[in-house]
PDB file of N, CA and C in Angstrom:
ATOM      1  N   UNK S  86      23.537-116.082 166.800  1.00  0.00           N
ATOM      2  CA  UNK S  86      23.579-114.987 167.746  1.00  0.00           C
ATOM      3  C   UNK S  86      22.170-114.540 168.118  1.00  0.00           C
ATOM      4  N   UNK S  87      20.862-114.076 167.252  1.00  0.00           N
ATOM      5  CA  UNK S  87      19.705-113.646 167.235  1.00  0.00           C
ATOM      6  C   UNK S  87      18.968-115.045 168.662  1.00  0.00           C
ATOM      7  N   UNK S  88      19.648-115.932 168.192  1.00  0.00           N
ATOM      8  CA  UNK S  88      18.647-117.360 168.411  1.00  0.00           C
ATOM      9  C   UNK S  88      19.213-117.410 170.033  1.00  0.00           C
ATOM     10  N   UNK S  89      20.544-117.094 170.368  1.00  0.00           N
ATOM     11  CA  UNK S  89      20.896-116.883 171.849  1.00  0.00           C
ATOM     12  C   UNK S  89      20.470-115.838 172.589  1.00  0.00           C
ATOM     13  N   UNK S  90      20.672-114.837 171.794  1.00  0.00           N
ATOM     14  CA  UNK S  90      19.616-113.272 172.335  1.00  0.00           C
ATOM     15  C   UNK S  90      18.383-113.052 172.498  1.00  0.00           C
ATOM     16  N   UNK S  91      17.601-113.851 171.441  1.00  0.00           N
ATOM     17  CA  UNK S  91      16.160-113.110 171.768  1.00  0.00           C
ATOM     18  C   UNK S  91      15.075-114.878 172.125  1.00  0.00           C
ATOM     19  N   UNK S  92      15.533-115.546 171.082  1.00  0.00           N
ATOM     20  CA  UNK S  92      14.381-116.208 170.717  1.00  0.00           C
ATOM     21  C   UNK S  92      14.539-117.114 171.816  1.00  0.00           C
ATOM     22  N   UNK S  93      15.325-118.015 172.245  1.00  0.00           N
ATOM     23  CA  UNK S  93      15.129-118.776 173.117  1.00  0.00           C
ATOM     24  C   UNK S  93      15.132-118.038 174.991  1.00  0.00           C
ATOM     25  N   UNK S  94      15.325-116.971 174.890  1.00  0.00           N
ATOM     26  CA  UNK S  94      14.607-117.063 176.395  1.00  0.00           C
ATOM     27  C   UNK S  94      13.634-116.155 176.291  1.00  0.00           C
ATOM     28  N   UNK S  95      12.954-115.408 174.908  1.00  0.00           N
ATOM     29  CA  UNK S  95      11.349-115.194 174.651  1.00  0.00           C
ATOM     30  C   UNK S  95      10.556-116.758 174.870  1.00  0.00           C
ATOM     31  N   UNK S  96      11.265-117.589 174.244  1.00  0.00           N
ATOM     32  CA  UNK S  96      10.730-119.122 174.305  1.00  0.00           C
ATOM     33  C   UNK S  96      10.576-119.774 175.905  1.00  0.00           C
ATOM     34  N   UNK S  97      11.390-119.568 176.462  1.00  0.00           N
ATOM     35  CA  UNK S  97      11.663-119.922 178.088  1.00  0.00           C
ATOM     36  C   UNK S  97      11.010-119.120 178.233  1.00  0.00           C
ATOM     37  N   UNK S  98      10.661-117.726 178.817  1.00  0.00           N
ATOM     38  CA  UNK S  98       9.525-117.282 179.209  1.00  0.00           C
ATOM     39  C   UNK S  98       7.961-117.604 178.529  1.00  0.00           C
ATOM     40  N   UNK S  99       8.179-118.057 177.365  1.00  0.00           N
ATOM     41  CA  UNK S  99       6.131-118.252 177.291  1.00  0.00           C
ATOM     42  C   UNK S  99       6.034-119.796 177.571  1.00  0.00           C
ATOM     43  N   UNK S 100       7.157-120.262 177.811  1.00  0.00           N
ATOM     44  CA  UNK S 100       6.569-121.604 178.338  1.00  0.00           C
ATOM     45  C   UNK S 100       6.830-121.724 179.735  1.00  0.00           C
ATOM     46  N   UNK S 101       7.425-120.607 181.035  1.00  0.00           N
ATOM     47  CA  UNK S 101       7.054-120.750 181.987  1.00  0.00           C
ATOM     48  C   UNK S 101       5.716-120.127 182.207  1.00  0.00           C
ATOM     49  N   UNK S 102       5.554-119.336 180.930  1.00  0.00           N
ATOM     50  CA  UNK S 102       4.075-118.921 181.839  1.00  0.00           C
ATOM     51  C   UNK S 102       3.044-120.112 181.890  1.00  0.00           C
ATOM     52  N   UNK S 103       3.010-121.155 181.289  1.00  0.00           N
ATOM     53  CA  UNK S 103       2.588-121.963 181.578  1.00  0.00           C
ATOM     54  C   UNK S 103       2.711-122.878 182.566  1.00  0.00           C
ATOM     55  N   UNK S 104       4.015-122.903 182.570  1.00  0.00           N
ATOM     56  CA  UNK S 104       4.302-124.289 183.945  1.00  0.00           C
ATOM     57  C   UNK S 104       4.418-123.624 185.159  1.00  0.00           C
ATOM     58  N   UNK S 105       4.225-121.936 185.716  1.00  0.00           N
ATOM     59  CA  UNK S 105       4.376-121.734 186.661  1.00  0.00           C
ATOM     60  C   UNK S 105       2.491-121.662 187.600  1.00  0.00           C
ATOM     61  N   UNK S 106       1.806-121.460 186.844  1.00  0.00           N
ATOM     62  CA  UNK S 106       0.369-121.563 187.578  1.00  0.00           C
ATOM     63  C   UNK S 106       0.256-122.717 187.763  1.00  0.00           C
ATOM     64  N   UNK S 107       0.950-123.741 186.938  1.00  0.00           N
ATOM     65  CA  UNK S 107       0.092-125.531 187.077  1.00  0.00           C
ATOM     66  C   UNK S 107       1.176-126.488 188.300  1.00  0.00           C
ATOM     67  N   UNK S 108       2.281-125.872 188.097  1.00  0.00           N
ATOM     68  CA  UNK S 108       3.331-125.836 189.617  1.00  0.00           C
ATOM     69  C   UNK S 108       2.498-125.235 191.223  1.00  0.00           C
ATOM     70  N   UNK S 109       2.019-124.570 190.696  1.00  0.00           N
ATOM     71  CA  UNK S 109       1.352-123.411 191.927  1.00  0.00           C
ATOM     72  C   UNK S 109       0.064-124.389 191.975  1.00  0.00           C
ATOM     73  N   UNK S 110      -0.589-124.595 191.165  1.00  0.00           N
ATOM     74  CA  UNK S 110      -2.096-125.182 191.438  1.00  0.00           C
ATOM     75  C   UNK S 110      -1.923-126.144 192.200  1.00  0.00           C
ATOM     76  N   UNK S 111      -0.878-127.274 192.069  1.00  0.00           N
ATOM     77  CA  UNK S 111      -0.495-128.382 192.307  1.00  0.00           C
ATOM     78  C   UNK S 111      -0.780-128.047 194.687  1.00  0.00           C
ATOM     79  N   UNK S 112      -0.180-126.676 194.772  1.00  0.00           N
ATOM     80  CA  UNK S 112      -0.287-126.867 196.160  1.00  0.00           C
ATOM     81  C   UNK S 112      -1.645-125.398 196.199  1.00  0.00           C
ATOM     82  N   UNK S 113      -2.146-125.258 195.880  1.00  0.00           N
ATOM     83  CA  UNK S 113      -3.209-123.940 195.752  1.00  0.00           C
ATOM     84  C   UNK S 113      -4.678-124.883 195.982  1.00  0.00           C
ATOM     85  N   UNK S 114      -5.617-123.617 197.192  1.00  0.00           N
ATOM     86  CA  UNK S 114      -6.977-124.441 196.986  1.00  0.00           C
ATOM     87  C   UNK S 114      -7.559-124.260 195.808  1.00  0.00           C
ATOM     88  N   UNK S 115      -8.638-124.882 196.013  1.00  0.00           N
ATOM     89  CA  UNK S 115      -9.491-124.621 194.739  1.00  0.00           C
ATOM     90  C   UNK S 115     -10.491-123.528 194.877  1.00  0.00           C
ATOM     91  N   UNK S 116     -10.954-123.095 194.103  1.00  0.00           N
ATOM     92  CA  UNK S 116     -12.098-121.811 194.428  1.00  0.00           C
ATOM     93  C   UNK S 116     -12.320-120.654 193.259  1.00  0.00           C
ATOM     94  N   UNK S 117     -12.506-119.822 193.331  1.00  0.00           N
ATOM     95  CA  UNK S 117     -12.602-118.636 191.844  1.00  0.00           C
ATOM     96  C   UNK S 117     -11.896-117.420 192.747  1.00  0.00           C
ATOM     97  N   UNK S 118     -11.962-117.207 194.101  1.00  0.00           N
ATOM     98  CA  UNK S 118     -10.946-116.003 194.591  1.00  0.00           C
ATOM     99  C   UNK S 118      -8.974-116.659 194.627  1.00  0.00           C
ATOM    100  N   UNK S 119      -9.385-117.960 195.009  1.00  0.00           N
ATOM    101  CA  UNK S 119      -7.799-118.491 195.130  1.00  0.00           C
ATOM    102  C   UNK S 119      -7.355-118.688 193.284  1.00  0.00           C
ATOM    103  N   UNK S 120      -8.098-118.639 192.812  1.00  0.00           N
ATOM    104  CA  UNK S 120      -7.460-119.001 190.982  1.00  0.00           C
ATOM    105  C   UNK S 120      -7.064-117.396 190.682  1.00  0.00           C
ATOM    106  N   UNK S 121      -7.957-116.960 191.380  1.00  0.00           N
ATOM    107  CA  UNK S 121      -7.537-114.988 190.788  1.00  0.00           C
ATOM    108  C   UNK S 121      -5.982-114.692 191.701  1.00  0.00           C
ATOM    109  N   UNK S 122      -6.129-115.111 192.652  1.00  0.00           N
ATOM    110  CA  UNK S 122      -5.112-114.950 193.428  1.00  0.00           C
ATOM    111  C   UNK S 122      -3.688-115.807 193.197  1.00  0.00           C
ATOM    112  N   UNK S 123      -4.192-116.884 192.346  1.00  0.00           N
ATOM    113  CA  UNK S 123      -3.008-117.495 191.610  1.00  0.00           C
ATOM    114  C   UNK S 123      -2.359-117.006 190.538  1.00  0.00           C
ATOM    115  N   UNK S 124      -3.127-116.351 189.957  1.00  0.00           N
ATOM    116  CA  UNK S 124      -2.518-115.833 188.434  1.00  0.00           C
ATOM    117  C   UNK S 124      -2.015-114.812 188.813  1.00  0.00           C
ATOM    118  N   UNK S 125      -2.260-113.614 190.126  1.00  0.00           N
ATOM    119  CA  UNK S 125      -1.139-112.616 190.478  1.00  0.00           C
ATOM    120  C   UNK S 125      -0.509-113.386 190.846  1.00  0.00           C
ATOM    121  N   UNK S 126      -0.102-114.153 192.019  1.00  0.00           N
ATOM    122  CA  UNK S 126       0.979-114.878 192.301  1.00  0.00           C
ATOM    123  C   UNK S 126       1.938-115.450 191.274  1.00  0.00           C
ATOM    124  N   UNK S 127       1.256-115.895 189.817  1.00  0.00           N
ATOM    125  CA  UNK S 127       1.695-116.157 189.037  1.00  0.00           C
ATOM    126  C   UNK S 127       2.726-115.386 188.129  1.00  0.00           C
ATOM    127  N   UNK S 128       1.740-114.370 188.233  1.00  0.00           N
ATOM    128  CA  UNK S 128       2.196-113.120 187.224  1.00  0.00           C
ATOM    129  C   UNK S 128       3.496-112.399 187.810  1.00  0.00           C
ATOM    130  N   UNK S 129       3.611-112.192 188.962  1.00  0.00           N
ATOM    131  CA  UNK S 129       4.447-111.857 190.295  1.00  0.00           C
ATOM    132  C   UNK S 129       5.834-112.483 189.602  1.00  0.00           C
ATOM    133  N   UNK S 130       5.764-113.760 189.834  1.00  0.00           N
ATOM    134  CA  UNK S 130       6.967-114.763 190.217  1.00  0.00           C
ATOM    135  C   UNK S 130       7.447-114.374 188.254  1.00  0.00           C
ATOM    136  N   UNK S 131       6.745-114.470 187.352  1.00  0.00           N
ATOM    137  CA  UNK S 131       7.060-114.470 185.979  1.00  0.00           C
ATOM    138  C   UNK S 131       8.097-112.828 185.763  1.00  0.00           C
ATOM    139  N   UNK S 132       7.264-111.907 186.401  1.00  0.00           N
ATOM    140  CA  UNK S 132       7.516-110.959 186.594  1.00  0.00           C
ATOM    141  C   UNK S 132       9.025-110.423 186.841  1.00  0.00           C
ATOM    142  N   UNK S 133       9.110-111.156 187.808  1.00  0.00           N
ATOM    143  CA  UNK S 133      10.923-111.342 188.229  1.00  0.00           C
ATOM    144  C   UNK S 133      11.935-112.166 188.038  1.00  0.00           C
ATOM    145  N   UNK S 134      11.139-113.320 187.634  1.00  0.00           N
ATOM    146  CA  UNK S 134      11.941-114.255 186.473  1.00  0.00           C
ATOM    147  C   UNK S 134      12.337-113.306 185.216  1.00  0.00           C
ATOM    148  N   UNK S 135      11.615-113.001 184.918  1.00  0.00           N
ATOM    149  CA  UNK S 135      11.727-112.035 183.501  1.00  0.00           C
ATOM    150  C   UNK S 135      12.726-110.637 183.379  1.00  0.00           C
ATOM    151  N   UNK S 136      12.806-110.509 184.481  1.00  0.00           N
ATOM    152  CA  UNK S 136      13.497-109.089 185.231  1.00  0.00           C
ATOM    153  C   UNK S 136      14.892-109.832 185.767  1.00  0.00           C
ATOM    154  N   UNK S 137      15.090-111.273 186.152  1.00  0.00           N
ATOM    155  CA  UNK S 137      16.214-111.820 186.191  1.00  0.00           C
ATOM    156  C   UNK S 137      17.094-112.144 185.083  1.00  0.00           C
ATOM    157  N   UNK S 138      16.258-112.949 183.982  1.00  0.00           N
ATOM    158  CA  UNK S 138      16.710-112.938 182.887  1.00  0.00           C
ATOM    159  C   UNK S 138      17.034-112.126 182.055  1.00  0.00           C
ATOM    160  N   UNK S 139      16.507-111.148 181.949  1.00  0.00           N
ATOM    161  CA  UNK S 139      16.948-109.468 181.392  1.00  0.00           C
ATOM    162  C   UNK S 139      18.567-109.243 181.834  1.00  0.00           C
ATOM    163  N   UNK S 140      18.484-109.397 183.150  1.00  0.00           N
ATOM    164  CA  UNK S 140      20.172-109.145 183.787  1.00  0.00           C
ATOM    165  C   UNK S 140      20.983-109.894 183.520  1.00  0.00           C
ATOM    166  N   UNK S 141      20.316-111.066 183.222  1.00  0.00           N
ATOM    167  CA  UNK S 141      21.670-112.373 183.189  1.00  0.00           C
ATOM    168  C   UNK S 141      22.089-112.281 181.672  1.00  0.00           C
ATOM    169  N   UNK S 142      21.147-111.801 180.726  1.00  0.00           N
ATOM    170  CA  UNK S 142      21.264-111.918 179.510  1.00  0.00           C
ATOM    171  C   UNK S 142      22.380-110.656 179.264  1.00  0.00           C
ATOM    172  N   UNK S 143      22.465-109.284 180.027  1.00  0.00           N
ATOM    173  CA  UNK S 143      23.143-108.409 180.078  1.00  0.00           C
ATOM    174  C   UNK S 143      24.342-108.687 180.369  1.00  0.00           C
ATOM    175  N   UNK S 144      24.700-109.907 181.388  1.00  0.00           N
ATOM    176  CA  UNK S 144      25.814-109.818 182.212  1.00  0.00           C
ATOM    177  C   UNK S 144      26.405-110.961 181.281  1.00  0.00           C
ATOM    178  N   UNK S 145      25.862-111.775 180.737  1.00  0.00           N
ATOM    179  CA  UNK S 145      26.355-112.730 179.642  1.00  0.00           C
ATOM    180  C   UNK S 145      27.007-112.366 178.196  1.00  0.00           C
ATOM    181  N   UNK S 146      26.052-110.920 178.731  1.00  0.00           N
ATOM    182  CA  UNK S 146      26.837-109.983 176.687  1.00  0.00           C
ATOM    183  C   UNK S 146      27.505-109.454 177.002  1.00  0.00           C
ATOM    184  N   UNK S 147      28.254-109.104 178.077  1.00  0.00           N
ATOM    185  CA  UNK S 147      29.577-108.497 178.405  1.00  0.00           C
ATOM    186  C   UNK S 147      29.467-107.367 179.122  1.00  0.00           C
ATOM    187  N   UNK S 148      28.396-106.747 179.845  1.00  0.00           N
ATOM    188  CA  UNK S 148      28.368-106.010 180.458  1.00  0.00           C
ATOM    189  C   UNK S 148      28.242-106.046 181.743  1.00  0.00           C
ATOM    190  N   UNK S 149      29.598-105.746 182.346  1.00  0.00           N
ATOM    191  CA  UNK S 149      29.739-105.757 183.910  1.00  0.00           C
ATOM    192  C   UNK S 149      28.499-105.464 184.885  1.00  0.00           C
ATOM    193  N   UNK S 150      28.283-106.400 185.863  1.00  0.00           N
ATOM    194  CA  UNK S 150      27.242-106.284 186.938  1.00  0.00           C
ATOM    195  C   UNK S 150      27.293-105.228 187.519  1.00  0.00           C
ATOM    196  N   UNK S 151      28.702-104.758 187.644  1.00  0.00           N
ATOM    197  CA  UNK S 151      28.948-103.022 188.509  1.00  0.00           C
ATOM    198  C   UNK S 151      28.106-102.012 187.646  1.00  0.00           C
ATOM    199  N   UNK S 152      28.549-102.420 186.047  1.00  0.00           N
ATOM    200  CA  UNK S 152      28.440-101.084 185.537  1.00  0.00           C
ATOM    201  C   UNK S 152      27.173-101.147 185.633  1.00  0.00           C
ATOM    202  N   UNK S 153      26.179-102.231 185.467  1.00  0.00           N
ATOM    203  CA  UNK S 153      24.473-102.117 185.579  1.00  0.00           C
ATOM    204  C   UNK S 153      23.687-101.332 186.545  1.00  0.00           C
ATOM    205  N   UNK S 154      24.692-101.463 188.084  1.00  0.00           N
ATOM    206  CA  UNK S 154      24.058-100.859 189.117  1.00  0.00           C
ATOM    207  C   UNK S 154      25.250 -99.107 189.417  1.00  0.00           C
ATOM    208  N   UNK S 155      26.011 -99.243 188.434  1.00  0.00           N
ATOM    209  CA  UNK S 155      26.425 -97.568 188.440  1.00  0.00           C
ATOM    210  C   UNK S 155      25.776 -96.510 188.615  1.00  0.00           C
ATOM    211  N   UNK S 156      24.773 -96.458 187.756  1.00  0.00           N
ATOM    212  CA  UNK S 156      23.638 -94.973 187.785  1.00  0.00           C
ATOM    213  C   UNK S 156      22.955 -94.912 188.859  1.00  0.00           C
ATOM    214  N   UNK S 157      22.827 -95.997 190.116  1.00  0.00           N
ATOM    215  CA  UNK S 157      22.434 -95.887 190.958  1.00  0.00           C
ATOM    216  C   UNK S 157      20.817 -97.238 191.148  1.00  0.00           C
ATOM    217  N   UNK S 158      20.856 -97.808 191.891  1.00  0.00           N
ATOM    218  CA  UNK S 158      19.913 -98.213 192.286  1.00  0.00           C
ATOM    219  C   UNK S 158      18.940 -98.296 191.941  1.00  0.00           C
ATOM    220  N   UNK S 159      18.074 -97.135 191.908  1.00  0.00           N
ATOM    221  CA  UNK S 159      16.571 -96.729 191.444  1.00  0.00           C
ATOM    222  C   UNK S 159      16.947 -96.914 189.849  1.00  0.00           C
ATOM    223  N   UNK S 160      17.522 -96.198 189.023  1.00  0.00           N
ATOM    224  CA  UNK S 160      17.763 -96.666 187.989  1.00  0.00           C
ATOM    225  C   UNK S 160      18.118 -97.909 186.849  1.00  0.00           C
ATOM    226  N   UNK S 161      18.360 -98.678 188.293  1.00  0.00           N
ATOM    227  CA  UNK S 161      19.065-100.030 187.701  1.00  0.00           C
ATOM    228  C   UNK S 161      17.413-101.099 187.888  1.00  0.00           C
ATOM    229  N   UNK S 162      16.855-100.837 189.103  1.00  0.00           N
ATOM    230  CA  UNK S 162      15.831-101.451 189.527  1.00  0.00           C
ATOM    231  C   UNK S 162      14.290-100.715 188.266  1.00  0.00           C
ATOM    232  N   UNK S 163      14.331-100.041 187.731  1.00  0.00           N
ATOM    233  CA  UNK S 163      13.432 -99.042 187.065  1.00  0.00           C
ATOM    234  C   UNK S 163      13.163 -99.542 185.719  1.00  0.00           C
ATOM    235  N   UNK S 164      14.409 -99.957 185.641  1.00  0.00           N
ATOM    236  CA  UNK S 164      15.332-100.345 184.344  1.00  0.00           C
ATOM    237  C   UNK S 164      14.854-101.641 183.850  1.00  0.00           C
ATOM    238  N   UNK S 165      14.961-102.658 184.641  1.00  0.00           N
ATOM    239  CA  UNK S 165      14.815-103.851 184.587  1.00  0.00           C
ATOM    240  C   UNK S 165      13.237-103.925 184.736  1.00  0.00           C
ATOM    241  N   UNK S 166      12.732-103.045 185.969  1.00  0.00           N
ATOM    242  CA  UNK S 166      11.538-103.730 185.803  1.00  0.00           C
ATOM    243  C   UNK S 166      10.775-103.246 184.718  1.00  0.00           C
ATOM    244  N   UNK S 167      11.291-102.708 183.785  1.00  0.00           N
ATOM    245  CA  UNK S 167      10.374-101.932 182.385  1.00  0.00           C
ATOM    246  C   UNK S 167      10.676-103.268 181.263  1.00  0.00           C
ATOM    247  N   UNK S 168      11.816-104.225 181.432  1.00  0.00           N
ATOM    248  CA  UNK S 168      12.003-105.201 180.882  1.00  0.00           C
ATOM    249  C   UNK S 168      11.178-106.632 181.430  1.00  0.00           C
ATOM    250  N   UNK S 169      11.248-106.434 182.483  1.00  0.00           N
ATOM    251  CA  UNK S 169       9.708-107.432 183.125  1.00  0.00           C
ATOM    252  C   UNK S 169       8.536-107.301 182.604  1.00  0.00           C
ATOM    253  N   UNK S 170       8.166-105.688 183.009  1.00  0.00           N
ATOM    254  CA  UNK S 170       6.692-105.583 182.284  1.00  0.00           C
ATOM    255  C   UNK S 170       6.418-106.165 180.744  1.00  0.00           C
ATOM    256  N   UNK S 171       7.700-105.374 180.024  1.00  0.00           N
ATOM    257  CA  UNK S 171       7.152-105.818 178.528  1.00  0.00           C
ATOM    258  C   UNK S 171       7.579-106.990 178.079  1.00  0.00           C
ATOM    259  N   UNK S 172       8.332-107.947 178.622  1.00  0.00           N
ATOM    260  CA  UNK S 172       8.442-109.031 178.694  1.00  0.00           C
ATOM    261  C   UNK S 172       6.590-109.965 179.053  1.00  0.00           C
ATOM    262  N   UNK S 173       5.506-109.558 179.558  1.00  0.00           N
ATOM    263  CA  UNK S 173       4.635-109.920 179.461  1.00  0.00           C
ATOM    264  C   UNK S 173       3.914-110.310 178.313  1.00  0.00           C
ATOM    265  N   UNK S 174       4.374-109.326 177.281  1.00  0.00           N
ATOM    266  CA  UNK S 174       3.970-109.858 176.070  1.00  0.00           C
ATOM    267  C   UNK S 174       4.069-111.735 175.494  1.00  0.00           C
ATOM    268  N   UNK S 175       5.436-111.781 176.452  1.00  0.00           N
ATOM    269  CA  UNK S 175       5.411-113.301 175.724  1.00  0.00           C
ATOM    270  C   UNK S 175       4.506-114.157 176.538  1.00  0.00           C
ATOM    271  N   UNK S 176       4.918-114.114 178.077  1.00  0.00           N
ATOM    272  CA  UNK S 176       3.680-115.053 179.021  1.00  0.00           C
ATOM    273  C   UNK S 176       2.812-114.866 179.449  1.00  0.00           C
ATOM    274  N   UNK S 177       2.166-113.775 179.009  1.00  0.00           N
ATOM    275  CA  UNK S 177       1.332-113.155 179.367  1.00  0.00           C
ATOM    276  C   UNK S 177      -0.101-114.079 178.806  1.00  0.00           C
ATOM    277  N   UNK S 178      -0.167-114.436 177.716  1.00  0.00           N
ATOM    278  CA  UNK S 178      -1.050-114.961 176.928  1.00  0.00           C
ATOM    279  C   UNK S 178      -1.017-116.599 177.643  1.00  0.00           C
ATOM    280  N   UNK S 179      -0.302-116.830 177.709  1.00  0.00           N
ATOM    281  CA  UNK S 179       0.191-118.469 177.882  1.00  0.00           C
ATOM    282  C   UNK S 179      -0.464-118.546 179.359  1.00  0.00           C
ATOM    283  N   UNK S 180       0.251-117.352 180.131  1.00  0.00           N
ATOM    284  CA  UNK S 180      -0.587-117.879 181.974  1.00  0.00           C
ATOM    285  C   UNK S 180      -2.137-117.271 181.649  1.00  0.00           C
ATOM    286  N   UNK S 181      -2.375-116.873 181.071  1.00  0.00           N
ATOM    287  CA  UNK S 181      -3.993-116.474 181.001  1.00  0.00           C
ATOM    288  C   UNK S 181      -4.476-118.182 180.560  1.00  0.00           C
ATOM    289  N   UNK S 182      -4.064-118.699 179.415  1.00  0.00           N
ATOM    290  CA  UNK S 182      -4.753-119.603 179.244  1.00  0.00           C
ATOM    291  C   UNK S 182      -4.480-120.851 180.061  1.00  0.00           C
ATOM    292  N   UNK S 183      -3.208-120.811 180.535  1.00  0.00           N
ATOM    293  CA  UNK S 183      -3.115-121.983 181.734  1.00  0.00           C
ATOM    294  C   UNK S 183      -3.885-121.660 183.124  1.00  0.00           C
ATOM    295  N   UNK S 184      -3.902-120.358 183.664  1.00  0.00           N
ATOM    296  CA  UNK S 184      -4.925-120.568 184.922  1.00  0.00           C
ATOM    297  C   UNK S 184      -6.535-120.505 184.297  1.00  0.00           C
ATOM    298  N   UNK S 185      -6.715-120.185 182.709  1.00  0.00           N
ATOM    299  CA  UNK S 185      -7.807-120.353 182.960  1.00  0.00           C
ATOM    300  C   UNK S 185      -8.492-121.944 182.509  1.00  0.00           C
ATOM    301  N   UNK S 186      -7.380-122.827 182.356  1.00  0.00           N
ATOM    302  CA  UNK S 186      -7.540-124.053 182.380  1.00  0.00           C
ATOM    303  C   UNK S 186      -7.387-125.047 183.132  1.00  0.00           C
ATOM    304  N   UNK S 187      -7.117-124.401 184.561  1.00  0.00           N
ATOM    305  CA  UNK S 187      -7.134-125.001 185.813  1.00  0.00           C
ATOM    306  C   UNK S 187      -8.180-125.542 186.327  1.00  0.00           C
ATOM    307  N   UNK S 188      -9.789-124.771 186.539  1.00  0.00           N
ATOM    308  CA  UNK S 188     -10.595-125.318 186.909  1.00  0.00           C
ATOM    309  C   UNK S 188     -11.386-126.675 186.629  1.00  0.00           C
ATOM    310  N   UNK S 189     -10.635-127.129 185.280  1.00  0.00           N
ATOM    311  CA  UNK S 189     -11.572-128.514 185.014  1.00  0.00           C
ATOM    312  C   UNK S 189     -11.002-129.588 185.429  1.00  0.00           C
ATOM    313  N   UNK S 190      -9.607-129.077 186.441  1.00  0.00           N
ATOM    314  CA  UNK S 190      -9.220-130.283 187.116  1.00  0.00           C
ATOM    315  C   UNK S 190      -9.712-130.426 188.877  1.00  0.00           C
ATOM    316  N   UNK S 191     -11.012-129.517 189.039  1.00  0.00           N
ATOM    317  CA  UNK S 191     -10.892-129.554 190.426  1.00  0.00           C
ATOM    318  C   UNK S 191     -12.054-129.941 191.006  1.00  0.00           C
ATOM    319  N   UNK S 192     -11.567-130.922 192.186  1.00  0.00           N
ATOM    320  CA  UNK S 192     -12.297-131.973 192.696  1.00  0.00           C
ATOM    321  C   UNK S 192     -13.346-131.458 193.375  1.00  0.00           C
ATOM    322  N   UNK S 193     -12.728-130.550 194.079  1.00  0.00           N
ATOM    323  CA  UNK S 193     -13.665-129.717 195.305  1.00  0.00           C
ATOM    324  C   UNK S 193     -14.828-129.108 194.605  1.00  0.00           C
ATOM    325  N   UNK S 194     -13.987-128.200 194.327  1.00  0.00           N
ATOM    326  CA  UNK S 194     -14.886-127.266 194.221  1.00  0.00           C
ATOM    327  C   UNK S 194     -15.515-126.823 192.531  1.00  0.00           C
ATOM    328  N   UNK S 195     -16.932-125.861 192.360  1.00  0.00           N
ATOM    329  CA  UNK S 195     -17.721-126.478 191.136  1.00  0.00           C
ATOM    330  C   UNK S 195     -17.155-124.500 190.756  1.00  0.00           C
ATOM    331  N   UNK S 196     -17.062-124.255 189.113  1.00  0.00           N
ATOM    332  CA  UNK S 196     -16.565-123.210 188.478  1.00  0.00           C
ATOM    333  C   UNK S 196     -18.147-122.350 188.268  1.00  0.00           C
TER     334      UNK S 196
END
């Protein structure tokens, strides 16, 4: 039960934080403003992955999708994204060290 609840999609999130900057680099220029601008982009997309999975994990433990958005909107959206943020803890570390291991693959341009 622990291992369906917590650990494996703590696990799925610190290993997208890795594969989502090196997905992104793949079509991203090269440069030191476009790498800064990747890791928000990065952080962004993790962000709401993380805030998706929060819900799905809710709606999988038995709690109706209605009843989530009952209290209203702002609450439901408030809600989740406080589970995004601290959900950073897990990929947070992982996309730091994957965009900052981007630059030694780039042709163009010098770090």
């Amino acid at each position: 039960m622990l291992a369906d609840s917590l650990i494996f999609p703590a696990l799925a999130l610190f290993c997208l934080g890795w594969v989502v900057p090196r997905l992104l680099a793949a079509f991203w220029p090269e440069g030191v403003k476009p790498l800064i601008l990747l890791g928000l982009v990065s952080a962004l997309i993790l962000f709401f992955v993380a805030a998706g999975v929060f819900m799905a994990l809710y709606v999988l433990g038995g709690v109706p999708f209605a009843a989530l958005i009952n209290l209203g909107f702002a609450a439901f959206a408030l809600h989740f994204a406080r589970l995004g943020l601290v959900s950073a803890l897990f990929w947070g570390p992982m996309l730091l060290l994957s965009v900052a291991g981007l630059p030694k693959y780039w042709v163009r341009e010098n770090w």
